[in-house]
Coordinates of C-alpha atoms and ligand atoms in Angstrom, one line a residue:
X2 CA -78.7 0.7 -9.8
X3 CA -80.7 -1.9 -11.7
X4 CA -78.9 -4.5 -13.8
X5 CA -79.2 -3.3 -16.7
X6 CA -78.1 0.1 -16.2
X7 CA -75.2 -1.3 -14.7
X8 CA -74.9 -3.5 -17.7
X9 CA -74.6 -0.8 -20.3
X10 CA -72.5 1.7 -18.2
X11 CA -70.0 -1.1 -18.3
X12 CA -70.2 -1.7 -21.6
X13 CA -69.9 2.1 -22.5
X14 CA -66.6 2.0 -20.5
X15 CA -65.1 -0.8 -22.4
X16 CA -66.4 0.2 -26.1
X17 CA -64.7 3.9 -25.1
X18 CA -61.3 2.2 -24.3
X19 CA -62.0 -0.1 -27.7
X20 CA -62.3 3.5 -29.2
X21 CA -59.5 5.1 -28.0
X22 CA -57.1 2.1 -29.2
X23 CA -58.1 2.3 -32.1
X24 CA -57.5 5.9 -32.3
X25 CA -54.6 5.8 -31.0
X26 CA -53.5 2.8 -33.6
X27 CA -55.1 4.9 -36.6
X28 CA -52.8 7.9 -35.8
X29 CA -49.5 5.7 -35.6
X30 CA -50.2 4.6 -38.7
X31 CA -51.0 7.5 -40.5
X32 CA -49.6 10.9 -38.3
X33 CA -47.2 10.3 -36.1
X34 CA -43.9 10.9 -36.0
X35 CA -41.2 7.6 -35.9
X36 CA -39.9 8.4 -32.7
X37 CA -44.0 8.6 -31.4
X38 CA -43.1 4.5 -31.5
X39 CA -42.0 3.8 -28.5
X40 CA -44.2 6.0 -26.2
X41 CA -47.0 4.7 -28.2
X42 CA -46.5 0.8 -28.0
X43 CA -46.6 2.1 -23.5
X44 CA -50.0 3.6 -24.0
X45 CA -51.6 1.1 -26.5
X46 CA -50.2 -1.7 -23.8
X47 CA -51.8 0.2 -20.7
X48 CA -55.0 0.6 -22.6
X49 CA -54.8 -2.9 -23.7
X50 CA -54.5 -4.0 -20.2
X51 CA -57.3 -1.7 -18.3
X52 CA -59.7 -3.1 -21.1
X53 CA -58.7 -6.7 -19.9
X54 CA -59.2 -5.9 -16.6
X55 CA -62.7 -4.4 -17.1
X56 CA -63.5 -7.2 -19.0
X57 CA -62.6 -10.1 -16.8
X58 CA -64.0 -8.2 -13.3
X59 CA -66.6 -10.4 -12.3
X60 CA -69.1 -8.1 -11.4
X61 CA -69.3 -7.6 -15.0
X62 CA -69.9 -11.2 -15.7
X63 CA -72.6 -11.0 -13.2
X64 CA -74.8 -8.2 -14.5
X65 CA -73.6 -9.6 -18.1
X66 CA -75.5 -13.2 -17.2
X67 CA -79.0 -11.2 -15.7
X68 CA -79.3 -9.1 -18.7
X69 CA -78.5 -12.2 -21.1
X70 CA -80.9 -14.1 -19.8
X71 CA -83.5 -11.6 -18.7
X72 CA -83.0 -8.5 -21.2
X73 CA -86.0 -7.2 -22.4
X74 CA -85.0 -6.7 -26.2
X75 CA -82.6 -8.5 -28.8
X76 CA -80.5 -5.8 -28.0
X77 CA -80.1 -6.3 -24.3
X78 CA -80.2 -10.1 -24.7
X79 CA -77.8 -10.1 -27.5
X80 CA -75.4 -7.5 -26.3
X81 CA -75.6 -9.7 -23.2
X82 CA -74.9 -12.4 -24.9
X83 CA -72.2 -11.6 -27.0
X84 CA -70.2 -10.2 -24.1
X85 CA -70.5 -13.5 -22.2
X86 CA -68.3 -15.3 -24.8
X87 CA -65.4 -12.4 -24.8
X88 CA -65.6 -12.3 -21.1
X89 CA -65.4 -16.6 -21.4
X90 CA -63.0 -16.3 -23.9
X91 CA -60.6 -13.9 -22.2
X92 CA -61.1 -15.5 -18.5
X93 CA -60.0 -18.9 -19.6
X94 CA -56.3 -18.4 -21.4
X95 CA -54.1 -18.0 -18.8
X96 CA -52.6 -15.1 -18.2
X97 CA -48.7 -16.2 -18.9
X98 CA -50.1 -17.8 -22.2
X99 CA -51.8 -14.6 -23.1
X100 CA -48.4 -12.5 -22.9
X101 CA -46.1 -15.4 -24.4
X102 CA -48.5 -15.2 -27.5
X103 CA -48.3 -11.1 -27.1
X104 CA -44.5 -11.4 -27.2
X105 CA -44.0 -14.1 -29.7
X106 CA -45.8 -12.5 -32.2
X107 CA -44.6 -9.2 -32.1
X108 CA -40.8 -11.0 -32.5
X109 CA -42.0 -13.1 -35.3
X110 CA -44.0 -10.1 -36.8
X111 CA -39.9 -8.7 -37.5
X112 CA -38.7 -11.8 -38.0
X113 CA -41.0 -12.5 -40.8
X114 CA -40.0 -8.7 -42.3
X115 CA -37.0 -9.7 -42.8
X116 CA -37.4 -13.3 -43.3
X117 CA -39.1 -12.1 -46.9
X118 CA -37.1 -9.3 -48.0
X119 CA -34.1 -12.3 -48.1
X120 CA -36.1 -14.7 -49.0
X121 CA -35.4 -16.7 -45.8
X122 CA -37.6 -19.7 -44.9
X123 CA -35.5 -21.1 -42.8
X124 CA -35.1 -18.1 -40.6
X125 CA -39.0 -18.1 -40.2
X126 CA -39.3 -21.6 -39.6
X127 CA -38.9 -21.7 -36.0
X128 CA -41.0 -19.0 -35.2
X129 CA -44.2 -20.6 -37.4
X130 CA -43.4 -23.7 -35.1
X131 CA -43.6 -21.6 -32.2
X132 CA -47.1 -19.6 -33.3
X133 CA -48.5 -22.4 -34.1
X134 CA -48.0 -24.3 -31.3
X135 CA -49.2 -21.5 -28.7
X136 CA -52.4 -21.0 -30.7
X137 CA -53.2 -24.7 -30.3
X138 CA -52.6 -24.3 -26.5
X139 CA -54.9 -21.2 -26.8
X140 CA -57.1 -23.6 -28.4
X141 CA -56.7 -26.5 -26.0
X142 CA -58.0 -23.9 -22.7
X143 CA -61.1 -22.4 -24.7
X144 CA -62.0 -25.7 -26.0
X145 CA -60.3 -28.3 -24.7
X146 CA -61.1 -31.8 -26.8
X147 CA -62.6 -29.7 -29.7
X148 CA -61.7 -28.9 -33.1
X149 CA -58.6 -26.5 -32.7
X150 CA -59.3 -24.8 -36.0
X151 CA -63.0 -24.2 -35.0
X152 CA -62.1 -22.5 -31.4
X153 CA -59.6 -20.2 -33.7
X154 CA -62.0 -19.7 -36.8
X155 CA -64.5 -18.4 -33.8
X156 CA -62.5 -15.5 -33.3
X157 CA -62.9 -14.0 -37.0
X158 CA -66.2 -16.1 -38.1
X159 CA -68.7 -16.5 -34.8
X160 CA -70.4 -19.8 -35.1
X161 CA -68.9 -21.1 -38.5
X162 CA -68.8 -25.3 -38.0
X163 CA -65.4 -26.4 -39.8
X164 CA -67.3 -29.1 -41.6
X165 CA -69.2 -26.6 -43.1
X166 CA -66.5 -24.4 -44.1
X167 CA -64.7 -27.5 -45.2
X168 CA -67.7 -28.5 -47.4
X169 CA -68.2 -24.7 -49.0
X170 CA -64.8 -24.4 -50.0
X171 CA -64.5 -27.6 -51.5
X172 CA -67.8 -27.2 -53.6
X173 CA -65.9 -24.2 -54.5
X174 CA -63.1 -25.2 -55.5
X175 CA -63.7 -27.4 -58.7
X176 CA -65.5 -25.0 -60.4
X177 CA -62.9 -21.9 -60.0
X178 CA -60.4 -24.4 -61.3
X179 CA -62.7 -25.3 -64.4
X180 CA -63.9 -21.7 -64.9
X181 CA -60.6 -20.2 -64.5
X182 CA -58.7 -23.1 -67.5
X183 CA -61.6 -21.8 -69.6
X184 CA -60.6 -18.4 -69.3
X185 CA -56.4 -18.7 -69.9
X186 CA -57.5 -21.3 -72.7
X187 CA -60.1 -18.4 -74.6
X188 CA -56.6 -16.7 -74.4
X189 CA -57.8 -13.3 -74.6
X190 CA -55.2 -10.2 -75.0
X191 CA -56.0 -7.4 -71.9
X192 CA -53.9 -4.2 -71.8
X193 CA -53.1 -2.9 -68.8
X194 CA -55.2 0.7 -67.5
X195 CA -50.9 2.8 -67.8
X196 CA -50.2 6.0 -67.8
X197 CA -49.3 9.2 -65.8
X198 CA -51.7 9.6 -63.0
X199 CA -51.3 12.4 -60.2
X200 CA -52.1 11.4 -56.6
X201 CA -54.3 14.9 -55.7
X202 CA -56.2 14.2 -59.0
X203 CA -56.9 10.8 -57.9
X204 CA -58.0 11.4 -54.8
X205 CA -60.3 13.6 -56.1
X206 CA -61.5 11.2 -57.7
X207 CA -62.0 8.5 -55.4
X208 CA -63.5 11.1 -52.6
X209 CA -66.2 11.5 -55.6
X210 CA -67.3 7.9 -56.1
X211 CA -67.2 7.7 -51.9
X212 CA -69.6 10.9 -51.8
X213 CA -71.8 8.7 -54.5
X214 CA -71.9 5.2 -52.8
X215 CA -72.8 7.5 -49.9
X216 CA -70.5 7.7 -47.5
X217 CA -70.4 10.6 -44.8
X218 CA -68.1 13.1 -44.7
X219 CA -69.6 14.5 -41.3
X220 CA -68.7 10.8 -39.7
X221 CA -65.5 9.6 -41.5
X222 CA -62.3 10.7 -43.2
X223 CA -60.0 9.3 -45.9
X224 CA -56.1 9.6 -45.4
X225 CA -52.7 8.0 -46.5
X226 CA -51.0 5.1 -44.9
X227 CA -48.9 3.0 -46.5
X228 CA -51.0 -0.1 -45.9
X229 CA -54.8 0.7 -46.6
X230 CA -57.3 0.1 -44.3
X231 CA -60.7 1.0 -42.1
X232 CA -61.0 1.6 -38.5
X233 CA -64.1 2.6 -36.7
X234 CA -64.0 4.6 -33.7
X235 CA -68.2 4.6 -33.6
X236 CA -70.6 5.1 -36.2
X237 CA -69.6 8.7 -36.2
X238 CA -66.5 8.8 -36.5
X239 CA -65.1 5.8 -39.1
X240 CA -62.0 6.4 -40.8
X241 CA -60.4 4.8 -43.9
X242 CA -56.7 5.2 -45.4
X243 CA -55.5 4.3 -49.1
X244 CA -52.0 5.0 -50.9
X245 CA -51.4 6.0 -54.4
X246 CA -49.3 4.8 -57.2
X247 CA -48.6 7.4 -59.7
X248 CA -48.4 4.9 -62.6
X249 CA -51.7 3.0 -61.6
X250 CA -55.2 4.9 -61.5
X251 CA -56.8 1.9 -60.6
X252 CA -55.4 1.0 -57.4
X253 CA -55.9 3.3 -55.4
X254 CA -59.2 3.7 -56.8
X255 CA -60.5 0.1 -56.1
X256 CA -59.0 0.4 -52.4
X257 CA -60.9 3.3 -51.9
X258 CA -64.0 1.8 -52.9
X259 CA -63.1 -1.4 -50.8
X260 CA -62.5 0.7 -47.8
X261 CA -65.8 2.8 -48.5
X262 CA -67.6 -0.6 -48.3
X263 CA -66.1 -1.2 -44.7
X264 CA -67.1 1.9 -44.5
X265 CA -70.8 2.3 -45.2
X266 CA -71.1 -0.6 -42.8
X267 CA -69.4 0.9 -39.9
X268 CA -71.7 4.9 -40.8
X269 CA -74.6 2.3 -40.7
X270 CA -74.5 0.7 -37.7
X271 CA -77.3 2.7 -35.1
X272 CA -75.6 4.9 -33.5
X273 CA -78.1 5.4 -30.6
X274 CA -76.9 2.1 -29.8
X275 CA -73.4 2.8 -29.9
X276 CA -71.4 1.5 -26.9
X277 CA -73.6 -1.5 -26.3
X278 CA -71.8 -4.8 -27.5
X279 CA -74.5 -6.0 -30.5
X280 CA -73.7 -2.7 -32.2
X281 CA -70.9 -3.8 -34.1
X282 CA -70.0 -5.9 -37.3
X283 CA -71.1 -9.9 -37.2
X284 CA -68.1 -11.1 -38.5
X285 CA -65.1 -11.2 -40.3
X286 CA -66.6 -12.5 -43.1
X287 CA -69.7 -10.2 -43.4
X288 CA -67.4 -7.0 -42.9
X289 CA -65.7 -8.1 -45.9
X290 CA -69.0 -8.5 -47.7
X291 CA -69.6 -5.0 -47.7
X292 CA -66.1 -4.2 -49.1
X293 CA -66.0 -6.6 -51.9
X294 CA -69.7 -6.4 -53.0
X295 CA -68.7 -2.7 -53.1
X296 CA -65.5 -2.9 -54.9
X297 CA -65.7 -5.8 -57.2
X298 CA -69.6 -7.0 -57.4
X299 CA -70.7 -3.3 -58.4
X300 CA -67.0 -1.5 -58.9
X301 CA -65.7 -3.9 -61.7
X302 CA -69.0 -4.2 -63.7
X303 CA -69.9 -2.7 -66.5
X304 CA -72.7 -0.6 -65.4
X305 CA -70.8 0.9 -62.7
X306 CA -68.2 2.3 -65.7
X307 CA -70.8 3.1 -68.3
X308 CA -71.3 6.2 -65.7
X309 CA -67.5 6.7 -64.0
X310 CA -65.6 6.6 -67.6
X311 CA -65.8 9.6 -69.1
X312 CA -66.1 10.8 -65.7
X313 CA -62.0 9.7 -64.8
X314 CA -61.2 10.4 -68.7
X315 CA -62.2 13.6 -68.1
X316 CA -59.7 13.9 -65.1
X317 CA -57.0 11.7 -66.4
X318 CA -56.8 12.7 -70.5
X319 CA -54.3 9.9 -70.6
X320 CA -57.5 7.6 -70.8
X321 CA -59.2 9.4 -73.4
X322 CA -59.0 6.8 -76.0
X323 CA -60.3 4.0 -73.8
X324 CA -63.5 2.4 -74.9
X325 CA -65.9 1.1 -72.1
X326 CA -65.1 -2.4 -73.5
X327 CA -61.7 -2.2 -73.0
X328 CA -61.5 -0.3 -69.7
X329 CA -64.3 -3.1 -68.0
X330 CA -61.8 -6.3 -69.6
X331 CA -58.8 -4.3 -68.2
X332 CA -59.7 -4.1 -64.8
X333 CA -61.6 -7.8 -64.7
X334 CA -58.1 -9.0 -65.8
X335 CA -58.0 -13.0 -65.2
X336 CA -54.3 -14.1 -64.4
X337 CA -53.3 -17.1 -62.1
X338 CA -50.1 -14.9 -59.9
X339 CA -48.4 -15.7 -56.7
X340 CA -49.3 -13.2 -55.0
X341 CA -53.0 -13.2 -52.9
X342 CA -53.9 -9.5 -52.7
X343 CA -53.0 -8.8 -56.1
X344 CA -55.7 -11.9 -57.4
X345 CA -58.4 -11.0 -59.9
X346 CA -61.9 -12.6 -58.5
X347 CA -61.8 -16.0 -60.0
X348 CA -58.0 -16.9 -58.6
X349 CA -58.4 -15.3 -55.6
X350 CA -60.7 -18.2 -53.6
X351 CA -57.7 -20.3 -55.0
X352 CA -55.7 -19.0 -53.2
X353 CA -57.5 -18.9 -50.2
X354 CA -58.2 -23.0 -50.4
X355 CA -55.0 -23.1 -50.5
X356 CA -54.0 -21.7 -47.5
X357 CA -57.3 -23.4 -45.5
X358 CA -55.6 -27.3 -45.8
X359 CA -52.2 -26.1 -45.7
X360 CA -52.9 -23.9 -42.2
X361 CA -55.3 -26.7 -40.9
X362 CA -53.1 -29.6 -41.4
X363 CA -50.1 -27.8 -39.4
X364 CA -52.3 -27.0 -37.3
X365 CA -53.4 -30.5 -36.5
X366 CA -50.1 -31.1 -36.7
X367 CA -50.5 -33.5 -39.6
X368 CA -47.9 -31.1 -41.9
X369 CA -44.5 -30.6 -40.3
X370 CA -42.9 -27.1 -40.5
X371 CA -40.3 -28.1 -42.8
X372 CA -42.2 -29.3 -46.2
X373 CA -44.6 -26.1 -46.0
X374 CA -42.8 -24.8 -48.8
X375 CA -42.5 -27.7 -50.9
X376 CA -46.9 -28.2 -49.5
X377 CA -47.7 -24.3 -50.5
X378 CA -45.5 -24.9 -54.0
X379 CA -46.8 -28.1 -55.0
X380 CA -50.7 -26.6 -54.0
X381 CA -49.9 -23.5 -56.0
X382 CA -49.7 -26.1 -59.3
X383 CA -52.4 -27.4 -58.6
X384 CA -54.5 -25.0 -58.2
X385 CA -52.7 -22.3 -60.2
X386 CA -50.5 -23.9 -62.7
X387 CA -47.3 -21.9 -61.4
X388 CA -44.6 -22.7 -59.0
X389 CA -43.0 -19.5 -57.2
X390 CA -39.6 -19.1 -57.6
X391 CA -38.9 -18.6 -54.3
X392 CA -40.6 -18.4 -50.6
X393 CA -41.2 -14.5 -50.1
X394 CA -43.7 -14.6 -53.3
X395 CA -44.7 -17.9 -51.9
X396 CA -45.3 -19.4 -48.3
X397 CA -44.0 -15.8 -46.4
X398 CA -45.9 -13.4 -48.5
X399 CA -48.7 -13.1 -45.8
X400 CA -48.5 -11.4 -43.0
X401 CA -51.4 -13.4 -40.8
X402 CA -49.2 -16.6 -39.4
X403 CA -46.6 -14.1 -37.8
X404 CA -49.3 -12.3 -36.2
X405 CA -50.7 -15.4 -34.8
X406 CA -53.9 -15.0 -37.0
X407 CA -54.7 -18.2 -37.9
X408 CA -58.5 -19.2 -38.9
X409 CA -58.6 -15.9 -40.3
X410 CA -57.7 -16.6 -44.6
X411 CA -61.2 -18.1 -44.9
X412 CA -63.2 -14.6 -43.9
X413 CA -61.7 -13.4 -47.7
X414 CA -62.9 -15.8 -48.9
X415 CA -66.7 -15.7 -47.2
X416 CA -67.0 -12.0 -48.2
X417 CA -67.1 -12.5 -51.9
X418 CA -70.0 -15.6 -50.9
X419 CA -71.6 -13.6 -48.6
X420 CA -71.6 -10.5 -51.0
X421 CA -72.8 -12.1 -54.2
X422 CA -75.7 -13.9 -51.9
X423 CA -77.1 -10.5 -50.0
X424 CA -76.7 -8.5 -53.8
X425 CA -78.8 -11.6 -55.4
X426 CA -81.7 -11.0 -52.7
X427 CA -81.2 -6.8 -53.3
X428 CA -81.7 -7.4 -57.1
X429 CA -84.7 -9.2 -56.4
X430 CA -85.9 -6.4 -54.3
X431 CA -84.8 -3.6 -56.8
X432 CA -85.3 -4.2 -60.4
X433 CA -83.7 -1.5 -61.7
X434 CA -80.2 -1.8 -60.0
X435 CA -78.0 -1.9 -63.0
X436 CA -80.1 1.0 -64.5
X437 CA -79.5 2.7 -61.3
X438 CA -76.2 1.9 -61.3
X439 CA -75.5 3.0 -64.7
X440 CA -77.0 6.4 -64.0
X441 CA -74.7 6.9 -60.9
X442 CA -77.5 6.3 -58.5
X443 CA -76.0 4.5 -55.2
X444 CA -78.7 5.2 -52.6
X445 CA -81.2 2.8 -53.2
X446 CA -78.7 -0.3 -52.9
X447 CA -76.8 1.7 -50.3
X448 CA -80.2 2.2 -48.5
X449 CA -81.3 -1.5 -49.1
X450 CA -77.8 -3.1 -47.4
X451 CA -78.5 -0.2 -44.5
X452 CA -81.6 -1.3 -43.7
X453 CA -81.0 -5.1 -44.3
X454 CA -77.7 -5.7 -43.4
X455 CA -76.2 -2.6 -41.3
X456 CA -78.6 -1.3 -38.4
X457 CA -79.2 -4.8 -36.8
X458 CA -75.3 -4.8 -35.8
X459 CA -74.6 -8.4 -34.1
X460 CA -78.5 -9.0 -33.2
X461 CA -78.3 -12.1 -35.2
X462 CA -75.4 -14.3 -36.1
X463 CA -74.2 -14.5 -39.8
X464 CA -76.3 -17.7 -41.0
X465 CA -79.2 -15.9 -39.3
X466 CA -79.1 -12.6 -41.3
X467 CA -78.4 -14.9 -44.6
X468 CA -81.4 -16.9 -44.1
X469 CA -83.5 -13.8 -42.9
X470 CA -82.4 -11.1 -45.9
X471 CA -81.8 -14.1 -48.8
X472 CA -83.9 -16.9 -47.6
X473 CA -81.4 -19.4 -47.0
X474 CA -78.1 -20.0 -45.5
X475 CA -74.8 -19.6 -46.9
X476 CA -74.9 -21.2 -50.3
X477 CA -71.3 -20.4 -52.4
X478 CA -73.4 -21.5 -56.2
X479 CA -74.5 -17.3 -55.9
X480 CA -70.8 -16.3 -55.8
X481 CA -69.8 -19.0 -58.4
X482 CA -73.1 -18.2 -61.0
X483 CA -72.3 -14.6 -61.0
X484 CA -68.4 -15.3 -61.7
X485 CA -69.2 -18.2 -64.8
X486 CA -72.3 -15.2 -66.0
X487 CA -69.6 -12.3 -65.8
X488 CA -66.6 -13.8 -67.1
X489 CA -68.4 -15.8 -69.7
X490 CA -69.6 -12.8 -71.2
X491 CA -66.0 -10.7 -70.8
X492 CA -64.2 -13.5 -72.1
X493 CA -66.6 -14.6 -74.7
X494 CA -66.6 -18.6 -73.2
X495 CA -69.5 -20.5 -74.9
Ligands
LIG11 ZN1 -61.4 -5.7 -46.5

């Protein structure tokens, strides 16, 4: 069999077991049954470990080098390509590190559950000592004398140099701080989107915006789990999840449309390419473009509403006396809070430079374990002008260090630069977006992001596709100009 058959049938083999754990993790969080746990965590393992052996079998690495250097299209030179560095990656952390950071995590995972419901620190404390100091070991064998924080940022954001990172979010960072103390000093009242809001209504109404932005019924599903989110088992089959509050219509709603963005991207990757390893998502970073150019870029502006209002009035008659101006300030609320997921888009990359020094310098080592609260409070005035009153709104509200992700805050942060960037270069291709937008038409941007954006997959790296769709690489002033244009005008700044 030639090499690149060879090449692709075992790839096929390893994107089908990719498929069927995420399958298999889609359904515990959504169907199955509590005491599915146990069996579960067996077969998730077992799949987990076949797909490690598939991977690291060195006649895969062999047919994976000929079609690298030899494949006759991106495809086949970029699949090769990007297959090489998982295969590199997972061949050189040893196998006993590899576990120990399997088992540590899933301990500190509970640890940190309880940990925050009591407001604990101290009880986390030794198991942030311990993440921390595995992922730098993890660090140490893929990269030994490098950057530790790059090797780890790798994972989530291929290719990203630290100094660059470093330099992008500290451009940022000054004017978020100056924009935002404009903002709480124009002191304008918002009133909060309340009433009584039915879950089956809603959903209704968030399966009718998806069916507008375009996404396919025929490939995906939406569902309920408790914590929202998007998994793709192919381009066919990509399923998304949101829950409901009954006293909040806008929550749900602006998780659905973040999930439809993940979404659209997964539908839109070519799915006569699916199985080979450049048909997936770039990054981290660019996934989350899609959601929040989707949900905040297009979903909180004005346009958007001046077509959905009297559209979710009509299903909700407890929002019948809500102009368009009040509605569009309600839900572009501007607040510095403690808590990340709950930021509006000018405190959120706040909160994200926060958590960039603070996780670098323990990282390095340079911050010891013991003042990260007293680090994260003292950051949080800074940057924020509040202090939290205690840990579990502050340094344990995230989830990410238990679970050993560390490198992975700044991807947040990327999407909303990436986003504003690739819709910059689509408004220069489509005049009439906000017209369109305005009238409920989706498909041309929807079609533009396909075509730009989607069907190359991992063909080129992030910083490639920038400077090919926008004509340069990453450059955070976008993200920033269309925050100072948008809030100027909804908080009346001069
Ligand atoms: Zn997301």
């Amino acid at each position: 069999m030639d090499k690149v058959q060879e090449f692709e049938r075992r790839s096929f083999e390893l994107a089908d077991l990719k498929s069927a754990l995420a399958a298999l993790s889609w359904d515990q969080e959504t169907m199955m049954p509590s005491r599915g746990a146990e069996p579960r965590a067996r077969q998730l393992s077992t799949l987990a470990g076949l797909y490690h052996e598939k991977l690291t079998d060195p006649a895969l690495l062999d047919v994976t080098e000929a079609v690298t250097e030899n494949g006759s299209t991106s495809w086949e030179s970029r699949s090769g390509s990007e297959l090489k560095r998982e295969i590199e990656k997972a061949a050189c952390v040893p196998r006993s590190l590899v576990e120990e950071i399997a088992r540590s995590t899933s301990l500190a995972y509970h640890a940190w559950v309880e940990a925050r419901a009591a407001d604990d620190f101290g009880a986390f404390a030794p198991w942030i000592e311990k993440i921390f100091s595995l992922k730098r070991q993890e660090a140490h064998c893929r990269s030994a004398g490098g950057d530790p924080y790059e090797t780890l940022l790798d994972d989530y954001e291929p290719e990203l140099a630290v100094a660059e990172l470093e330099s992008v979010l500290s451009f940022v960072q000054p004017r978020l701080s100056a924009l935002l103390e404009r903002i709480v000093a124009a002191g304008r009242p918002v009133t909060d989107v309340e009433g009584s809001f039915e879950p089956t209504a809603q959903e209704a109404f968030g399966r009718e915006v998806l069916t507008a932005i375009g996404f396919d019924w025929e490939s995906g599903r939406l569902d309920r789990s408790p914590h929202p989110f998007c998994s793709g088992f192919s381009p066919s089959d990509v399923r998304i999840t949101t829950r409901y509050s009954e006293t909040d219509v806008t929550s749900a709603l602006f998780g659905i449309i973040h999930e439809g963005g993940h979404a659209l991207y997964e539908q839109g990757l070519p799915v006569e390419r699916f199985g080979w390893p450049a048909c997936e998502a770039i990054s981290l970073g660019i996934h989350e473009s899609q959601s929040r150019l989707w949900e905040n870029q297009i979903g909180r502006g004005r346009p958007f509403w001046t077509f959905w209002l009297p559209r979710l009035q009509e299903a909700f008659p407890d929002l019948a006396d809500w102009s368009l101006d009040r509605f569009v300030l309600a839900i572009n609320r501007v607040e510095p809070s403690l808590i990340r997921v709950e930021a509006d888009e000018v405190t959120y990359g706040l909160h994200i430079v926060l958590r960039f020094e603070i996780e670098r310098a323990l990282l390095a080592g340079d911050l010891p374990v013991e003042d990260l609260p007293s680090a994260w409070n003292d950051r949080m005035e800074a940057y924020l002008g509040i202090r939290p009153p205690g840990d579990a709104d502050g340094v344990l509200q995230d989830t990410h260090w238990s679970q050993g992700l560390i490198g992975y805050f700044p991807t947040y942060l990327l999407g909303n630069l990436y986003a504003a960037q690739l819709l910059a270069a689509a408004r220069g291709e489509l005049v009439d977006l906000d017209e369109a937008t305005s009238a409920g038409r989706f498909r041309p941007l929807r079609e533009w992001l396909r075509d730009n954006v989607h069907r190359a997959g991992r063909t080129q790296t992030a910083s490639e596709l920038m400077e090919s769709v926008t004509g340069s690489s990453l450059d955070p002033s976008f993200f920033l100009d269309y925050l100072e244009e948008k809030f100027g005008a909804l908080y009346e700044l001069d």
